[in-house]
Amino acid sequence: MAKGATPMITNQILQGAVDGLKLITRKDITITDREGKVAASTEADLHQGLTALVESFINSPAENQLIQGNQYFKVIDNGITEYAVLINGEDEDTYRMGKLVAFHIQSLMLAYKERFDRDNFIKNLLLDNLLLVDIYSRAKKLRLENTVRRVVFLISTAIDTDMAAVEVVRGIFPDKHKDFVTAVDENSIILVKELTDDEASSEIEMIAHNIVDTLTSETMAKVYVSIGAVVTDLKNVSSSYKEARLAQEVGKIFEADQQIVNYEQLGIGRLIYQLPLALCRIFINEMLQGFSIEDIDEEMFTTVTKFFDNDLNVSETARELYIHRNTLVYRLDKLQKLTRLDLRKFSDAITFKITLMVNKYMQHREGQLG
């Protein structure tokens, strides 16, 4: 697209528009940028010299002209011609159709420009790039409510978040005046969702499940969603975004098998994530006194995990592991000899659970440090 043209309208969007308009008008339509390059067209073979004709028309003072059987119309924004519309035919009906097509493209351009302005505002809001006075003044110009409930969803995929993925999410939340969807990097999409006064945590979780299910079916890729805390003032949306990012990072460590992680449900993992690495090492040494978590074999680790999942219930754990109750007791006794912790006691179980989490966090941090 030429310099000065509205950046948010892709040629794919323009092509969809002219294809639809041809079905209505039954006329071939071509849209070019201000340099005469074809952006979209319903004609397979365009005549030679089109670029020179369009450039001549763009540089003329006329808003429309009849040239070689085509009627030309300008699409103007802020006094600058951004596009030229060509429609085949010389009669009055074709003229009216051409005017309508140009008006439609101009309306489409303005709508995308407004969305682009909103996207820029939301991105700067999320990144704390705005002063408080600017937040409220710009929000007023963009007709955004200040004191409504909002929450940020951070959506991550294993594929590049091209426009197709972003448009899928926008399709789930089509109300552009209340919900904002934008890509923040090659693998992440942000949804700032406006909530009603009575939408509870369970409904927010349902929204996240809807995102995962829809985007997974459309992209055939693994999708992860992290959720920030609900805020009630526009200026605090950046806080919800930071919390969603924290939930994403903590989830990678402690909830790796979960596709949806909620900041408000991170529990002790959120606390451990903020501990200094040196303090973690001291804790591990004091708790294990030379014994290493890596010394636990896979069978024992599976047993401990299932035991915790069943709230320290010996009988239920033995049943789910398809082993005799005495076998489970033997394994717990063996672990007690190694660690001096009896997992059948609540306090010892809590200590060992925290020890496992701190050890996992240490491995993650040390892996990042190389």
Short mmCIF file of N, CA and C in Angstrom, two decimals, residues 85-214:
data_model
loop_
_atom_site.label_atom_id
_atom_site.label_comp_id
_atom_site.label_asym_id
_atom_site.label_seq_id
_atom_site.Cartn_x
_atom_site.Cartn_y
_atom_site.Cartn_z
N VAL A 85 -11.51 4.31 -7.20
CA VAL A 85 -12.48 3.25 -7.52
C VAL A 85 -12.80 3.34 -9.01
N LEU A 86 -12.66 2.21 -9.70
CA LEU A 86 -12.99 2.13 -11.13
C LEU A 86 -14.17 1.19 -11.28
N ILE A 87 -15.23 1.64 -11.96
CA ILE A 87 -16.38 0.78 -12.21
C ILE A 87 -16.72 0.84 -13.70
N ASN A 88 -16.97 -0.30 -14.27
CA ASN A 88 -17.14 -0.40 -15.72
C ASN A 88 -18.54 0.06 -16.14
N GLY A 89 -18.58 1.01 -17.08
CA GLY A 89 -19.86 1.50 -17.59
C GLY A 89 -19.85 3.01 -17.71
N GLU A 90 -20.69 3.54 -18.66
CA GLU A 90 -20.69 4.98 -18.92
C GLU A 90 -22.02 5.65 -18.58
N ASP A 91 -23.05 4.87 -18.23
CA ASP A 91 -24.38 5.45 -18.03
C ASP A 91 -24.55 6.03 -16.63
N GLU A 92 -25.70 6.69 -16.42
CA GLU A 92 -25.99 7.36 -15.15
C GLU A 92 -26.10 6.38 -14.00
N ASP A 93 -26.68 5.19 -14.27
CA ASP A 93 -26.80 4.19 -13.21
C ASP A 93 -25.42 3.74 -12.72
N THR A 94 -24.51 3.57 -13.66
CA THR A 94 -23.15 3.17 -13.29
C THR A 94 -22.49 4.26 -12.45
N TYR A 95 -22.76 5.52 -12.80
CA TYR A 95 -22.22 6.64 -12.03
C TYR A 95 -22.69 6.57 -10.57
N ARG A 96 -24.02 6.35 -10.39
CA ARG A 96 -24.56 6.27 -9.04
C ARG A 96 -23.97 5.09 -8.28
N MET A 97 -23.82 3.95 -8.99
CA MET A 97 -23.22 2.78 -8.36
C MET A 97 -21.78 3.07 -7.92
N GLY A 98 -21.06 3.76 -8.81
CA GLY A 98 -19.67 4.09 -8.49
C GLY A 98 -19.56 4.99 -7.26
N LYS A 99 -20.49 5.96 -7.16
CA LYS A 99 -20.50 6.85 -6.00
C LYS A 99 -20.77 6.05 -4.72
N LEU A 100 -21.70 5.10 -4.82
CA LEU A 100 -22.03 4.27 -3.66
C LEU A 100 -20.84 3.40 -3.25
N VAL A 101 -20.17 2.83 -4.26
CA VAL A 101 -19.00 2.00 -3.96
C VAL A 101 -17.91 2.83 -3.28
N ALA A 102 -17.65 4.04 -3.82
CA ALA A 102 -16.63 4.91 -3.23
C ALA A 102 -17.00 5.29 -1.80
N PHE A 103 -18.29 5.57 -1.59
CA PHE A 103 -18.75 5.90 -0.24
C PHE A 103 -18.58 4.72 0.71
N HIS A 104 -18.88 3.51 0.21
CA HIS A 104 -18.72 2.30 1.04
C HIS A 104 -17.25 2.10 1.43
N ILE A 105 -16.35 2.25 0.46
CA ILE A 105 -14.92 2.07 0.75
C ILE A 105 -14.44 3.14 1.73
N GLN A 106 -14.94 4.36 1.57
CA GLN A 106 -14.55 5.43 2.49
C GLN A 106 -15.04 5.13 3.91
N SER A 107 -16.28 4.64 4.03
CA SER A 107 -16.82 4.28 5.34
C SER A 107 -16.03 3.14 5.96
N LEU A 108 -15.67 2.16 5.12
CA LEU A 108 -14.87 1.04 5.59
C LEU A 108 -13.50 1.53 6.08
N MET A 109 -12.91 2.44 5.33
CA MET A 109 -11.60 2.99 5.68
C MET A 109 -11.67 3.74 7.01
N LEU A 110 -12.71 4.53 7.20
CA LEU A 110 -12.86 5.29 8.44
C LEU A 110 -13.11 4.37 9.63
N ALA A 111 -13.88 3.30 9.39
CA ALA A 111 -14.15 2.36 10.47
C ALA A 111 -12.88 1.66 10.93
N TYR A 112 -12.05 1.27 9.96
CA TYR A 112 -10.79 0.62 10.31
C TYR A 112 -9.81 1.61 10.92
N LYS A 113 -9.89 2.84 10.47
CA LYS A 113 -9.02 3.87 11.06
C LYS A 113 -9.38 4.08 12.52
N GLU A 114 -10.68 4.10 12.83
CA GLU A 114 -11.11 4.27 14.21
C GLU A 114 -10.67 3.07 15.06
N ARG A 115 -10.80 1.88 14.48
CA ARG A 115 -10.36 0.70 15.22
C ARG A 115 -8.86 0.73 15.43
N PHE A 116 -8.13 1.21 14.43
CA PHE A 116 -6.67 1.32 14.55
C PHE A 116 -6.32 2.29 15.68
N ASP A 117 -7.05 3.41 15.76
CA ASP A 117 -6.82 4.38 16.85
C ASP A 117 -7.14 3.75 18.19
N ARG A 118 -8.21 2.98 18.27
CA ARG A 118 -8.57 2.31 19.52
C ARG A 118 -7.53 1.28 19.89
N ASP A 119 -7.07 0.52 18.90
CA ASP A 119 -6.04 -0.49 19.17
C ASP A 119 -4.77 0.15 19.70
N ASN A 120 -4.38 1.27 19.07
CA ASN A 120 -3.19 1.98 19.55
C ASN A 120 -3.37 2.47 20.98
N PHE A 121 -4.57 2.98 21.27
CA PHE A 121 -4.85 3.47 22.62
C PHE A 121 -4.77 2.32 23.63
N ILE A 122 -5.38 1.19 23.31
CA ILE A 122 -5.38 0.05 24.23
C ILE A 122 -3.96 -0.49 24.42
N LYS A 123 -3.20 -0.58 23.33
CA LYS A 123 -1.81 -1.06 23.44
C LYS A 123 -1.00 -0.15 24.36
N ASN A 124 -1.12 1.16 24.17
CA ASN A 124 -0.39 2.10 25.02
C ASN A 124 -0.88 2.06 26.46
N LEU A 125 -2.19 1.83 26.63
CA LEU A 125 -2.75 1.71 27.96
C LEU A 125 -2.18 0.47 28.67
N LEU A 126 -2.11 -0.64 27.95
CA LEU A 126 -1.59 -1.88 28.53
C LEU A 126 -0.13 -1.76 28.91
N LEU A 127 0.62 -0.98 28.13
CA LEU A 127 2.06 -0.85 28.36
C LEU A 127 2.42 0.32 29.26
N ASP A 128 1.39 0.95 29.86
CA ASP A 128 1.62 2.09 30.77
C ASP A 128 2.35 3.23 30.08
N ASN A 129 2.01 3.48 28.81
CA ASN A 129 2.65 4.55 28.06
C ASN A 129 1.85 5.85 28.07
N LEU A 130 0.80 5.91 28.88
CA LEU A 130 -0.07 7.08 28.89
C LEU A 130 -0.13 7.71 30.28
N LEU A 131 -0.17 9.04 30.31
CA LEU A 131 -0.41 9.74 31.56
C LEU A 131 -1.88 9.60 31.93
N LEU A 132 -2.19 9.73 33.22
CA LEU A 132 -3.56 9.57 33.67
C LEU A 132 -4.51 10.52 32.98
N VAL A 133 -4.09 11.77 32.81
CA VAL A 133 -4.95 12.76 32.15
C VAL A 133 -5.19 12.38 30.69
N ASP A 134 -4.18 11.79 30.04
CA ASP A 134 -4.32 11.37 28.64
C ASP A 134 -5.28 10.18 28.52
N ILE A 135 -5.25 9.30 29.50
CA ILE A 135 -6.14 8.13 29.46
C ILE A 135 -7.59 8.57 29.38
N TYR A 136 -7.98 9.47 30.27
CA TYR A 136 -9.38 9.88 30.32
C TYR A 136 -9.78 10.77 29.15
N SER A 137 -8.87 11.64 28.71
CA SER A 137 -9.21 12.52 27.58
C SER A 137 -9.34 11.73 26.28
N ARG A 138 -8.42 10.80 26.06
CA ARG A 138 -8.49 9.99 24.84
C ARG A 138 -9.65 9.02 24.88
N ALA A 139 -9.93 8.49 26.06
CA ALA A 139 -11.07 7.58 26.20
C ALA A 139 -12.37 8.29 25.85
N LYS A 140 -12.48 9.55 26.26
CA LYS A 140 -13.68 10.33 25.95
C LYS A 140 -13.83 10.52 24.45
N LYS A 141 -12.71 10.83 23.77
CA LYS A 141 -12.76 11.03 22.32
C LYS A 141 -13.13 9.73 21.59
N LEU A 142 -12.67 8.61 22.13
CA LEU A 142 -12.94 7.31 21.50
C LEU A 142 -14.24 6.69 22.00
N ARG A 143 -14.98 7.43 22.84
CA ARG A 143 -16.27 7.01 23.37
C ARG A 143 -16.16 5.69 24.16
N LEU A 144 -15.17 5.65 25.04
CA LEU A 144 -14.95 4.48 25.88
C LEU A 144 -15.38 4.80 27.31
N GLU A 145 -16.11 3.87 27.92
CA GLU A 145 -16.53 4.03 29.31
C GLU A 145 -15.32 3.86 30.23
N ASN A 146 -15.26 4.67 31.27
CA ASN A 146 -14.15 4.59 32.22
C ASN A 146 -14.40 3.58 33.33
N THR A 147 -15.58 3.65 33.94
CA THR A 147 -15.85 2.85 35.13
C THR A 147 -16.78 1.68 34.83
N VAL A 148 -16.28 0.73 34.07
CA VAL A 148 -16.99 -0.53 33.85
C VAL A 148 -16.04 -1.67 34.19
N ARG A 149 -16.60 -2.84 34.46
CA ARG A 149 -15.77 -4.00 34.79
C ARG A 149 -15.11 -4.55 33.53
N ARG A 150 -13.80 -4.75 33.60
CA ARG A 150 -13.05 -5.31 32.48
C ARG A 150 -12.06 -6.34 33.00
N VAL A 151 -11.67 -7.25 32.12
CA VAL A 151 -10.65 -8.23 32.46
C VAL A 151 -9.82 -8.50 31.21
N VAL A 152 -8.54 -8.79 31.40
CA VAL A 152 -7.63 -9.05 30.28
C VAL A 152 -7.38 -10.55 30.16
N PHE A 153 -7.54 -11.06 28.94
CA PHE A 153 -7.18 -12.43 28.60
C PHE A 153 -5.93 -12.38 27.72
N LEU A 154 -4.90 -13.12 28.09
CA LEU A 154 -3.69 -13.23 27.28
C LEU A 154 -3.71 -14.59 26.62
N ILE A 155 -3.78 -14.59 25.29
CA ILE A 155 -3.95 -15.82 24.51
C ILE A 155 -2.64 -16.14 23.80
N SER A 156 -2.11 -17.32 24.06
CA SER A 156 -0.84 -17.73 23.46
C SER A 156 -1.05 -18.97 22.62
N THR A 157 -0.38 -19.02 21.48
CA THR A 157 -0.47 -20.18 20.60
C THR A 157 0.92 -20.62 20.20
N ALA A 158 0.99 -21.84 19.69
CA ALA A 158 2.27 -22.39 19.25
C ALA A 158 2.61 -21.96 17.83
N ILE A 159 1.70 -21.19 17.20
CA ILE A 159 1.94 -20.70 15.85
C ILE A 159 1.98 -19.18 15.87
N ASP A 160 2.50 -18.59 14.78
CA ASP A 160 2.50 -17.14 14.68
C ASP A 160 1.07 -16.62 14.69
N THR A 161 0.83 -15.55 15.45
CA THR A 161 -0.51 -14.97 15.51
C THR A 161 -0.71 -14.04 14.32
N ASP A 162 -0.90 -14.67 13.14
CA ASP A 162 -1.14 -13.86 11.95
C ASP A 162 -2.54 -13.25 12.04
N MET A 163 -2.89 -12.43 11.05
CA MET A 163 -4.17 -11.74 11.08
C MET A 163 -5.34 -12.71 11.14
N ALA A 164 -5.17 -13.92 10.56
CA ALA A 164 -6.26 -14.89 10.58
C ALA A 164 -6.62 -15.29 12.00
N ALA A 165 -5.61 -15.55 12.84
CA ALA A 165 -5.86 -15.92 14.23
C ALA A 165 -6.51 -14.78 15.00
N VAL A 166 -6.02 -13.56 14.76
CA VAL A 166 -6.59 -12.40 15.43
C VAL A 166 -8.05 -12.22 15.02
N GLU A 167 -8.34 -12.40 13.73
CA GLU A 167 -9.71 -12.23 13.25
C GLU A 167 -10.63 -13.31 13.81
N VAL A 168 -10.11 -14.51 14.06
CA VAL A 168 -10.92 -15.55 14.69
C VAL A 168 -11.37 -15.10 16.06
N VAL A 169 -10.43 -14.54 16.84
CA VAL A 169 -10.78 -14.06 18.19
C VAL A 169 -11.75 -12.89 18.09
N ARG A 170 -11.51 -11.99 17.13
CA ARG A 170 -12.44 -10.87 16.95
C ARG A 170 -13.83 -11.36 16.57
N GLY A 171 -13.88 -12.47 15.83
CA GLY A 171 -15.17 -13.03 15.47
C GLY A 171 -15.94 -13.56 16.67
N ILE A 172 -15.22 -14.01 17.69
CA ILE A 172 -15.89 -14.49 18.91
C ILE A 172 -16.46 -13.32 19.69
N PHE A 173 -15.78 -12.16 19.61
CA PHE A 173 -16.19 -10.96 20.36
C PHE A 173 -16.36 -9.80 19.38
N PRO A 174 -17.49 -9.78 18.67
CA PRO A 174 -17.66 -8.81 17.57
C PRO A 174 -17.98 -7.38 18.01
N ASP A 175 -18.32 -7.17 19.29
CA ASP A 175 -18.67 -5.82 19.74
C ASP A 175 -17.40 -4.99 19.91
N LYS A 176 -17.03 -4.28 18.86
CA LYS A 176 -15.76 -3.54 18.85
C LYS A 176 -15.77 -2.32 19.76
N HIS A 177 -16.96 -1.90 20.21
CA HIS A 177 -17.03 -0.75 21.10
C HIS A 177 -16.82 -1.14 22.56
N LYS A 178 -16.90 -2.44 22.84
CA LYS A 178 -16.76 -2.89 24.23
C LYS A 178 -15.56 -3.81 24.43
N ASP A 179 -15.26 -4.63 23.41
CA ASP A 179 -14.19 -5.61 23.54
C ASP A 179 -13.09 -5.30 22.54
N PHE A 180 -11.83 -5.46 22.98
CA PHE A 180 -10.69 -5.09 22.13
C PHE A 180 -9.76 -6.28 21.98
N VAL A 181 -9.44 -6.59 20.75
CA VAL A 181 -8.56 -7.71 20.43
C VAL A 181 -7.40 -7.20 19.62
N THR A 182 -6.19 -7.52 20.05
CA THR A 182 -5.02 -7.07 19.31
C THR A 182 -3.86 -8.04 19.53
N ALA A 183 -3.00 -8.17 18.53
CA ALA A 183 -1.79 -9.00 18.67
C ALA A 183 -0.70 -8.16 19.31
N VAL A 184 -0.01 -8.73 20.29
CA VAL A 184 1.07 -7.99 20.96
C VAL A 184 2.45 -8.45 20.51
N ASP A 185 2.58 -9.69 20.07
CA ASP A 185 3.83 -10.19 19.51
C ASP A 185 3.50 -11.36 18.61
N GLU A 186 4.53 -12.07 18.14
CA GLU A 186 4.30 -13.12 17.15
C GLU A 186 3.53 -14.32 17.69
N ASN A 187 3.41 -14.46 19.00
CA ASN A 187 2.73 -15.62 19.56
C ASN A 187 1.62 -15.28 20.54
N SER A 188 1.28 -14.01 20.71
CA SER A 188 0.31 -13.64 21.74
C SER A 188 -0.75 -12.67 21.22
N ILE A 189 -1.97 -12.90 21.69
CA ILE A 189 -3.10 -12.02 21.40
C ILE A 189 -3.69 -11.58 22.73
N ILE A 190 -4.09 -10.31 22.80
CA ILE A 190 -4.72 -9.79 24.01
C ILE A 190 -6.20 -9.51 23.73
N LEU A 191 -7.04 -9.94 24.64
CA LEU A 191 -8.45 -9.57 24.63
C LEU A 191 -8.74 -8.77 25.90
N VAL A 192 -9.20 -7.53 25.74
CA VAL A 192 -9.69 -6.75 26.86
C VAL A 192 -11.21 -6.84 26.80
N LYS A 193 -11.78 -7.58 27.74
CA LYS A 193 -13.21 -7.92 27.68
C LYS A 193 -13.99 -7.10 28.69
N GLU A 194 -15.04 -6.44 28.21
CA GLU A 194 -15.93 -5.73 29.12
C GLU A 194 -16.93 -6.72 29.70
N LEU A 195 -17.15 -6.61 30.99
CA LEU A 195 -18.03 -7.55 31.70
C LEU A 195 -19.29 -6.83 32.19
N THR A 196 -20.36 -7.60 32.33
CA THR A 196 -21.54 -7.04 32.97
C THR A 196 -21.35 -7.09 34.48
N ASP A 197 -22.21 -6.40 35.21
CA ASP A 197 -22.07 -6.32 36.66
C ASP A 197 -22.23 -7.67 37.35
N ASP A 198 -22.96 -8.58 36.71
CA ASP A 198 -23.25 -9.85 37.39
C ASP A 198 -22.44 -11.04 36.85
N GLU A 199 -21.48 -10.79 35.94
CA GLU A 199 -20.65 -11.89 35.43
C GLU A 199 -19.63 -12.29 36.49
N ALA A 200 -19.69 -13.56 36.90
CA ALA A 200 -18.84 -14.07 37.98
C ALA A 200 -17.62 -14.78 37.42
N SER A 201 -16.78 -15.28 38.34
CA SER A 201 -15.54 -15.96 37.94
C SER A 201 -15.81 -17.17 37.05
N SER A 202 -16.90 -17.90 37.36
CA SER A 202 -17.22 -19.09 36.58
C SER A 202 -17.53 -18.73 35.13
N GLU A 203 -18.18 -17.58 34.92
CA GLU A 203 -18.50 -17.14 33.56
C GLU A 203 -17.26 -16.64 32.83
N ILE A 204 -16.34 -16.04 33.57
CA ILE A 204 -15.07 -15.63 32.97
C ILE A 204 -14.30 -16.86 32.51
N GLU A 205 -14.32 -17.92 33.31
CA GLU A 205 -13.68 -19.18 32.94
C GLU A 205 -14.33 -19.76 31.67
N MET A 206 -15.65 -19.63 31.57
CA MET A 206 -16.36 -20.13 30.38
C MET A 206 -15.93 -19.37 29.13
N ILE A 207 -15.70 -18.06 29.28
CA ILE A 207 -15.22 -17.26 28.15
C ILE A 207 -13.86 -17.80 27.69
N ALA A 208 -12.98 -18.09 28.66
CA ALA A 208 -11.65 -18.62 28.34
C ALA A 208 -11.76 -19.97 27.63
N HIS A 209 -12.65 -20.84 28.10
CA HIS A 209 -12.85 -22.15 27.45
C HIS A 209 -13.36 -21.96 26.02
N ASN A 210 -14.23 -20.99 25.81
CA ASN A 210 -14.75 -20.71 24.47
C ASN A 210 -13.62 -20.28 23.54
N ILE A 211 -12.71 -19.44 24.04
CA ILE A 211 -11.56 -19.00 23.24
C ILE A 211 -10.69 -20.21 22.86
N VAL A 212 -10.37 -21.04 23.85
CA VAL A 212 -9.52 -22.21 23.61
C VAL A 212 -10.15 -23.14 22.58
N ASP A 213 -11.44 -23.46 22.77
CA ASP A 213 -12.12 -24.40 21.87
C ASP A 213 -12.21 -23.86 20.45
N THR A 214 -12.59 -22.59 20.31
CA THR A 214 -12.77 -22.02 18.97
C THR A 214 -11.44 -21.86 18.24
#
